[in-house]
Amino acid sequence: MTPSMVAMDIKLELVIIPVTDVDRARDFYVDKIGFNLDHDHTVSEEIRFVQLTPPGSACSIAFGKGLTTAEPGTVKGLQAVVADADEVHAELVKRGAPVSEVEDQAWGRFVFFDDPDGNHWALQQIVRPS
């Protein structure tokens, strides 16, 4: 490390997801996908903050009222890692989540879903070459 460089940690801890209906999104992520509800706080008539965390994750998502100007459904490419794609697929189907079948790729096994607004997620089981 050169003298002008400083060692630092940069931890992604929150991703804002644009949604049209806050209650519908909260219920979807909690009931269908299994995220933990951390906060649901109305600050004022203009601001409501809902934060959820995927089980085992250090990064949370948030949505609500007055948090972003992004159009609902425009977040694409969110990806989380799971230990077993088949187990996650079975659990999500049992919960009634609209998920894809497990897809095998050279770089992993995937389950995909869209939230009610069309924000797109990939759940990846990392596959290591044997």
mmCIF file with all atom_site columns, C-alpha atoms in Angstrom:
data_model
loop_
_atom_site.group_PDB
_atom_site.id
_atom_site.type_symbol
_atom_site.label_atom_id
_atom_site.label_alt_id
_atom_site.label_comp_id
_atom_site.label_asym_id
_atom_site.label_entity_id
_atom_site.label_seq_id
_atom_site.pdbx_PDB_ins_code
_atom_site.Cartn_x
_atom_site.Cartn_y
_atom_site.Cartn_z
_atom_site.occupancy
_atom_site.B_iso_or_equiv
_atom_site.pdbx_formal_charge
_atom_site.auth_seq_id
_atom_site.auth_comp_id
_atom_site.auth_asym_id
_atom_site.auth_atom_id
_atom_site.pdbx_PDB_model_num
ATOM 1   C CA . MET A 1 1   ? 0.000   0.000   0.000   1.00 0.00 ? 1   MET A CA 1
ATOM 2   C CA . THR A 1 2   ? 1.416   3.380   -0.988  1.00 0.00 ? 2   THR A CA 1
ATOM 3   C CA . PRO A 1 3   ? 1.580   6.142   1.638   1.00 0.00 ? 3   PRO A CA 1
ATOM 4   C CA . SER A 1 4   ? -1.274  8.047   -0.032  1.00 0.00 ? 4   SER A CA 1
ATOM 5   C CA . MET A 1 5   ? -3.648  5.073   0.134   1.00 0.00 ? 5   MET A CA 1
ATOM 6   C CA . VAL A 1 6   ? -5.747  4.475   3.223   1.00 0.00 ? 6   VAL A CA 1
ATOM 7   C CA . ALA A 1 7   ? -7.091  1.036   4.078   1.00 0.00 ? 7   ALA A CA 1
ATOM 8   C CA . MET A 1 8   ? -10.856 1.185   4.385   1.00 0.00 ? 8   MET A CA 1
ATOM 9   C CA . ASP A 1 9   ? -13.886 -1.027  4.598   1.00 0.00 ? 9   ASP A CA 1
ATOM 10  C CA . ILE A 1 10  ? -16.887 -0.296  2.416   1.00 0.00 ? 10  ILE A CA 1
ATOM 11  C CA . LYS A 1 11  ? -19.897 -2.313  3.466   1.00 0.00 ? 11  LYS A CA 1
ATOM 12  C CA . LEU A 1 12  ? -23.099 -2.294  1.449   1.00 0.00 ? 12  LEU A CA 1
ATOM 13  C CA . GLU A 1 13  ? -25.823 -2.293  4.069   1.00 0.00 ? 13  GLU A CA 1
ATOM 14  C CA . LEU A 1 14  ? -29.008 -0.920  2.462   1.00 0.00 ? 14  LEU A CA 1
ATOM 15  C CA . VAL A 1 15  ? -30.535 -0.953  -1.020  1.00 0.00 ? 15  VAL A CA 1
ATOM 16  C CA . ILE A 1 16  ? -33.601 1.175   -1.779  1.00 0.00 ? 16  ILE A CA 1
ATOM 17  C CA . ILE A 1 17  ? -36.252 -0.606  -3.864  1.00 0.00 ? 17  ILE A CA 1
ATOM 18  C CA . PRO A 1 18  ? -38.897 1.536   -5.624  1.00 0.00 ? 18  PRO A CA 1
ATOM 19  C CA . VAL A 1 19  ? -42.436 0.186   -5.177  1.00 0.00 ? 19  VAL A CA 1
ATOM 20  C CA . THR A 1 20  ? -45.955 1.466   -5.865  1.00 0.00 ? 20  THR A CA 1
ATOM 21  C CA . ASP A 1 21  ? -47.765 -0.039  -2.870  1.00 0.00 ? 21  ASP A CA 1
ATOM 22  C CA . VAL A 1 22  ? -45.747 -0.149  0.350   1.00 0.00 ? 22  VAL A CA 1
ATOM 23  C CA . ASP A 1 23  ? -48.054 -2.546  2.215   1.00 0.00 ? 23  ASP A CA 1
ATOM 24  C CA . ARG A 1 24  ? -48.248 -4.950  -0.735  1.00 0.00 ? 24  ARG A CA 1
ATOM 25  C CA . ALA A 1 25  ? -44.440 -4.936  -1.089  1.00 0.00 ? 25  ALA A CA 1
ATOM 26  C CA . ARG A 1 26  ? -43.918 -5.440  2.664   1.00 0.00 ? 26  ARG A CA 1
ATOM 27  C CA . ASP A 1 27  ? -46.336 -8.372  2.723   1.00 0.00 ? 27  ASP A CA 1
ATOM 28  C CA . PHE A 1 28  ? -44.738 -9.919  -0.382  1.00 0.00 ? 28  PHE A CA 1
ATOM 29  C CA . TYR A 1 29  ? -41.183 -9.756  0.936   1.00 0.00 ? 29  TYR A CA 1
ATOM 30  C CA . VAL A 1 30  ? -42.144 -10.961 4.426   1.00 0.00 ? 30  VAL A CA 1
ATOM 31  C CA . ASP A 1 31  ? -44.821 -13.566 3.645   1.00 0.00 ? 31  ASP A CA 1
ATOM 32  C CA . LYS A 1 32  ? -43.752 -14.886 0.233   1.00 0.00 ? 32  LYS A CA 1
ATOM 33  C CA . ILE A 1 33  ? -39.960 -14.446 0.292   1.00 0.00 ? 33  ILE A CA 1
ATOM 34  C CA . GLY A 1 34  ? -39.269 -14.748 4.030   1.00 0.00 ? 34  GLY A CA 1
ATOM 35  C CA . PHE A 1 35  ? -37.406 -11.501 4.689   1.00 0.00 ? 35  PHE A CA 1
ATOM 36  C CA . ASN A 1 36  ? -37.347 -10.236 8.278   1.00 0.00 ? 36  ASN A CA 1
ATOM 37  C CA . LEU A 1 37  ? -39.255 -7.010  8.945   1.00 0.00 ? 37  LEU A CA 1
ATOM 38  C CA . ASP A 1 38  ? -36.831 -4.711  10.773  1.00 0.00 ? 38  ASP A CA 1
ATOM 39  C CA . HIS A 1 39  ? -38.715 -1.396  10.695  1.00 0.00 ? 39  HIS A CA 1
ATOM 40  C CA . ASP A 1 40  ? -42.002 0.004   9.444   1.00 0.00 ? 40  ASP A CA 1
ATOM 41  C CA . HIS A 1 41  ? -42.070 3.606   10.545  1.00 0.00 ? 41  HIS A CA 1
ATOM 42  C CA . THR A 1 42  ? -44.176 6.497   9.332   1.00 0.00 ? 42  THR A CA 1
ATOM 43  C CA . VAL A 1 43  ? -42.181 9.671   9.914   1.00 0.00 ? 43  VAL A CA 1
ATOM 44  C CA . SER A 1 44  ? -44.723 12.060  8.424   1.00 0.00 ? 44  SER A CA 1
ATOM 45  C CA . GLU A 1 45  ? -47.394 12.183  5.718   1.00 0.00 ? 45  GLU A CA 1
ATOM 46  C CA . GLU A 1 46  ? -44.554 12.429  3.187   1.00 0.00 ? 46  GLU A CA 1
ATOM 47  C CA . ILE A 1 47  ? -42.157 9.810   4.589   1.00 0.00 ? 47  ILE A CA 1
ATOM 48  C CA . ARG A 1 48  ? -42.612 6.140   5.502   1.00 0.00 ? 48  ARG A CA 1
ATOM 49  C CA . PHE A 1 49  ? -39.611 3.852   5.930   1.00 0.00 ? 49  PHE A CA 1
ATOM 50  C CA . VAL A 1 50  ? -39.868 0.045   5.723   1.00 0.00 ? 50  VAL A CA 1
ATOM 51  C CA . GLN A 1 51  ? -36.664 -1.954  6.140   1.00 0.00 ? 51  GLN A CA 1
ATOM 52  C CA . LEU A 1 52  ? -36.347 -5.712  5.652   1.00 0.00 ? 52  LEU A CA 1
ATOM 53  C CA . THR A 1 53  ? -33.387 -8.063  5.806   1.00 0.00 ? 53  THR A CA 1
ATOM 54  C CA . PRO A 1 54  ? -33.005 -11.405 4.032   1.00 0.00 ? 54  PRO A CA 1
ATOM 55  C CA . PRO A 1 55  ? -32.298 -14.204 6.550   1.00 0.00 ? 55  PRO A CA 1
ATOM 56  C CA . GLY A 1 56  ? -28.551 -14.388 7.174   1.00 0.00 ? 56  GLY A CA 1
ATOM 57  C CA . SER A 1 57  ? -27.746 -11.203 5.246   1.00 0.00 ? 57  SER A CA 1
ATOM 58  C CA . ALA A 1 58  ? -25.725 -8.193  6.380   1.00 0.00 ? 58  ALA A CA 1
ATOM 59  C CA . CYS A 1 59  ? -27.459 -6.061  3.743   1.00 0.00 ? 59  CYS A CA 1
ATOM 60  C CA . SER A 1 60  ? -31.072 -4.919  3.991   1.00 0.00 ? 60  SER A CA 1
ATOM 61  C CA . ILE A 1 61  ? -33.573 -3.482  1.553   1.00 0.00 ? 61  ILE A CA 1
ATOM 62  C CA . ALA A 1 62  ? -35.841 -0.527  2.172   1.00 0.00 ? 62  ALA A CA 1
ATOM 63  C CA . PHE A 1 63  ? -38.841 0.995   0.467   1.00 0.00 ? 63  PHE A CA 1
ATOM 64  C CA . GLY A 1 64  ? -41.599 3.308   1.433   1.00 0.00 ? 64  GLY A CA 1
ATOM 65  C CA . LYS A 1 65  ? -42.872 6.758   0.756   1.00 0.00 ? 65  LYS A CA 1
ATOM 66  C CA . GLY A 1 66  ? -40.525 9.653   0.044   1.00 0.00 ? 66  GLY A CA 1
ATOM 67  C CA . LEU A 1 67  ? -37.375 7.516   -0.142  1.00 0.00 ? 67  LEU A CA 1
ATOM 68  C CA . THR A 1 68  ? -36.568 7.531   -3.858  1.00 0.00 ? 68  THR A CA 1
ATOM 69  C CA . THR A 1 69  ? -37.624 9.089   -7.124  1.00 0.00 ? 69  THR A CA 1
ATOM 70  C CA . ALA A 1 70  ? -36.818 5.903   -9.066  1.00 0.00 ? 70  ALA A CA 1
ATOM 71  C CA . GLU A 1 71  ? -39.711 4.338   -10.964 1.00 0.00 ? 71  GLU A CA 1
ATOM 72  C CA . PRO A 1 72  ? -41.200 1.205   -9.383  1.00 0.00 ? 72  PRO A CA 1
ATOM 73  C CA . GLY A 1 73  ? -40.015 -1.981  -11.058 1.00 0.00 ? 73  GLY A CA 1
ATOM 74  C CA . THR A 1 74  ? -36.781 -0.501  -12.409 1.00 0.00 ? 74  THR A CA 1
ATOM 75  C CA . VAL A 1 75  ? -34.377 -2.356  -10.122 1.00 0.00 ? 75  VAL A CA 1
ATOM 76  C CA . LYS A 1 76  ? -32.940 -5.273  -12.071 1.00 0.00 ? 76  LYS A CA 1
ATOM 77  C CA . GLY A 1 77  ? -30.008 -7.510  -11.248 1.00 0.00 ? 77  GLY A CA 1
ATOM 78  C CA . LEU A 1 78  ? -30.341 -7.828  -7.487  1.00 0.00 ? 78  LEU A CA 1
ATOM 79  C CA . GLN A 1 79  ? -28.604 -11.027 -6.487  1.00 0.00 ? 79  GLN A CA 1
ATOM 80  C CA . ALA A 1 80  ? -28.336 -12.906 -3.217  1.00 0.00 ? 80  ALA A CA 1
ATOM 81  C CA . VAL A 1 81  ? -26.437 -16.101 -2.476  1.00 0.00 ? 81  VAL A CA 1
ATOM 82  C CA . VAL A 1 82  ? -28.131 -19.200 -1.046  1.00 0.00 ? 82  VAL A CA 1
ATOM 83  C CA . ALA A 1 83  ? -26.666 -22.483 0.162   1.00 0.00 ? 83  ALA A CA 1
ATOM 84  C CA . ASP A 1 84  ? -29.028 -24.748 -1.789  1.00 0.00 ? 84  ASP A CA 1
ATOM 85  C CA . ALA A 1 85  ? -31.124 -23.567 -4.736  1.00 0.00 ? 85  ALA A CA 1
ATOM 86  C CA . ASP A 1 86  ? -33.414 -26.598 -4.593  1.00 0.00 ? 86  ASP A CA 1
ATOM 87  C CA . GLU A 1 87  ? -34.241 -26.086 -0.911  1.00 0.00 ? 87  GLU A CA 1
ATOM 88  C CA . VAL A 1 88  ? -34.838 -22.354 -1.410  1.00 0.00 ? 88  VAL A CA 1
ATOM 89  C CA . HIS A 1 89  ? -36.998 -23.046 -4.462  1.00 0.00 ? 89  HIS A CA 1
ATOM 90  C CA . ALA A 1 90  ? -39.108 -25.566 -2.527  1.00 0.00 ? 90  ALA A CA 1
ATOM 91  C CA . GLU A 1 91  ? -39.579 -23.168 0.409   1.00 0.00 ? 91  GLU A CA 1
ATOM 92  C CA . LEU A 1 92  ? -40.544 -20.242 -1.835  1.00 0.00 ? 92  LEU A CA 1
ATOM 93  C CA . VAL A 1 93  ? -43.020 -22.370 -3.776  1.00 0.00 ? 93  VAL A CA 1
ATOM 94  C CA . LYS A 1 94  ? -44.506 -23.539 -0.465  1.00 0.00 ? 94  LYS A CA 1
ATOM 95  C CA . ARG A 1 95  ? -44.927 -19.878 0.536   1.00 0.00 ? 95  ARG A CA 1
ATOM 96  C CA . GLY A 1 96  ? -46.686 -19.142 -2.761  1.00 0.00 ? 96  GLY A CA 1
ATOM 97  C CA . ALA A 1 97  ? -43.899 -17.010 -4.232  1.00 0.00 ? 97  ALA A CA 1
ATOM 98  C CA . PRO A 1 98  ? -43.836 -16.643 -8.029  1.00 0.00 ? 98  PRO A CA 1
ATOM 99  C CA . VAL A 1 99  ? -40.391 -18.122 -8.677  1.00 0.00 ? 99  VAL A CA 1
ATOM 100 C CA . SER A 1 100 ? -38.715 -19.694 -11.675 1.00 0.00 ? 100 SER A CA 1
ATOM 101 C CA . GLU A 1 101 ? -37.605 -23.276 -11.778 1.00 0.00 ? 101 GLU A CA 1
ATOM 102 C CA . VAL A 1 102 ? -33.999 -23.860 -10.693 1.00 0.00 ? 102 VAL A CA 1
ATOM 103 C CA . GLU A 1 103 ? -31.716 -23.007 -13.616 1.00 0.00 ? 103 GLU A CA 1
ATOM 104 C CA . ASP A 1 104 ? -28.283 -24.609 -13.887 1.00 0.00 ? 104 ASP A CA 1
ATOM 105 C CA . GLN A 1 105 ? -25.530 -22.453 -15.341 1.00 0.00 ? 105 GLN A CA 1
ATOM 106 C CA . ALA A 1 106 ? -21.765 -23.021 -15.481 1.00 0.00 ? 106 ALA A CA 1
ATOM 107 C CA . TRP A 1 107 ? -21.294 -20.352 -12.782 1.00 0.00 ? 107 TRP A CA 1
ATOM 108 C CA . GLY A 1 108 ? -24.075 -21.412 -10.430 1.00 0.00 ? 108 GLY A CA 1
ATOM 109 C CA . ARG A 1 109 ? -27.624 -22.609 -9.877  1.00 0.00 ? 109 ARG A CA 1
ATOM 110 C CA . PHE A 1 110 ? -30.282 -19.904 -9.907  1.00 0.00 ? 110 PHE A CA 1
ATOM 111 C CA . VAL A 1 111 ? -33.840 -19.196 -8.823  1.00 0.00 ? 111 VAL A CA 1
ATOM 112 C CA . PHE A 1 112 ? -35.370 -15.970 -10.155 1.00 0.00 ? 112 PHE A CA 1
ATOM 113 C CA . PHE A 1 113 ? -38.338 -13.904 -9.050  1.00 0.00 ? 113 PHE A CA 1
ATOM 114 C CA . ASP A 1 114 ? -39.912 -10.501 -9.554  1.00 0.00 ? 114 ASP A CA 1
ATOM 115 C CA . ASP A 1 115 ? -41.641 -8.580  -6.801  1.00 0.00 ? 115 ASP A CA 1
ATOM 116 C CA . PRO A 1 116 ? -45.173 -7.281  -7.500  1.00 0.00 ? 116 PRO A CA 1
ATOM 117 C CA . ASP A 1 117 ? -43.731 -4.163  -9.197  1.00 0.00 ? 117 ASP A CA 1
ATOM 118 C CA . GLY A 1 118 ? -41.298 -6.070  -11.413 1.00 0.00 ? 118 GLY A CA 1
ATOM 119 C CA . ASN A 1 119 ? -38.055 -5.485  -9.484  1.00 0.00 ? 119 ASN A CA 1
ATOM 120 C CA . HIS A 1 120 ? -36.000 -8.530  -10.471 1.00 0.00 ? 120 HIS A CA 1
ATOM 121 C CA . TRP A 1 121 ? -34.027 -10.836 -8.173  1.00 0.00 ? 121 TRP A CA 1
ATOM 122 C CA . ALA A 1 122 ? -31.666 -13.766 -8.681  1.00 0.00 ? 122 ALA A CA 1
ATOM 123 C CA . LEU A 1 123 ? -30.887 -16.220 -5.909  1.00 0.00 ? 123 LEU A CA 1
ATOM 124 C CA . GLN A 1 124 ? -27.614 -17.996 -6.668  1.00 0.00 ? 124 GLN A CA 1
ATOM 125 C CA . GLN A 1 125 ? -26.191 -21.201 -5.297  1.00 0.00 ? 125 GLN A CA 1
ATOM 126 C CA . ILE A 1 126 ? -22.484 -20.915 -6.006  1.00 0.00 ? 126 ILE A CA 1
ATOM 127 C CA . VAL A 1 127 ? -21.117 -24.056 -7.624  1.00 0.00 ? 127 VAL A CA 1
ATOM 128 C CA . ARG A 1 128 ? -17.425 -24.738 -7.261  1.00 0.00 ? 128 ARG A CA 1
ATOM 129 C CA . PRO A 1 129 ? -15.705 -26.888 -9.883  1.00 0.00 ? 129 PRO A CA 1
ATOM 130 C CA . SER A 1 130 ? -14.750 -30.298 -8.532  1.00 0.00 ? 130 SER A CA 1
#
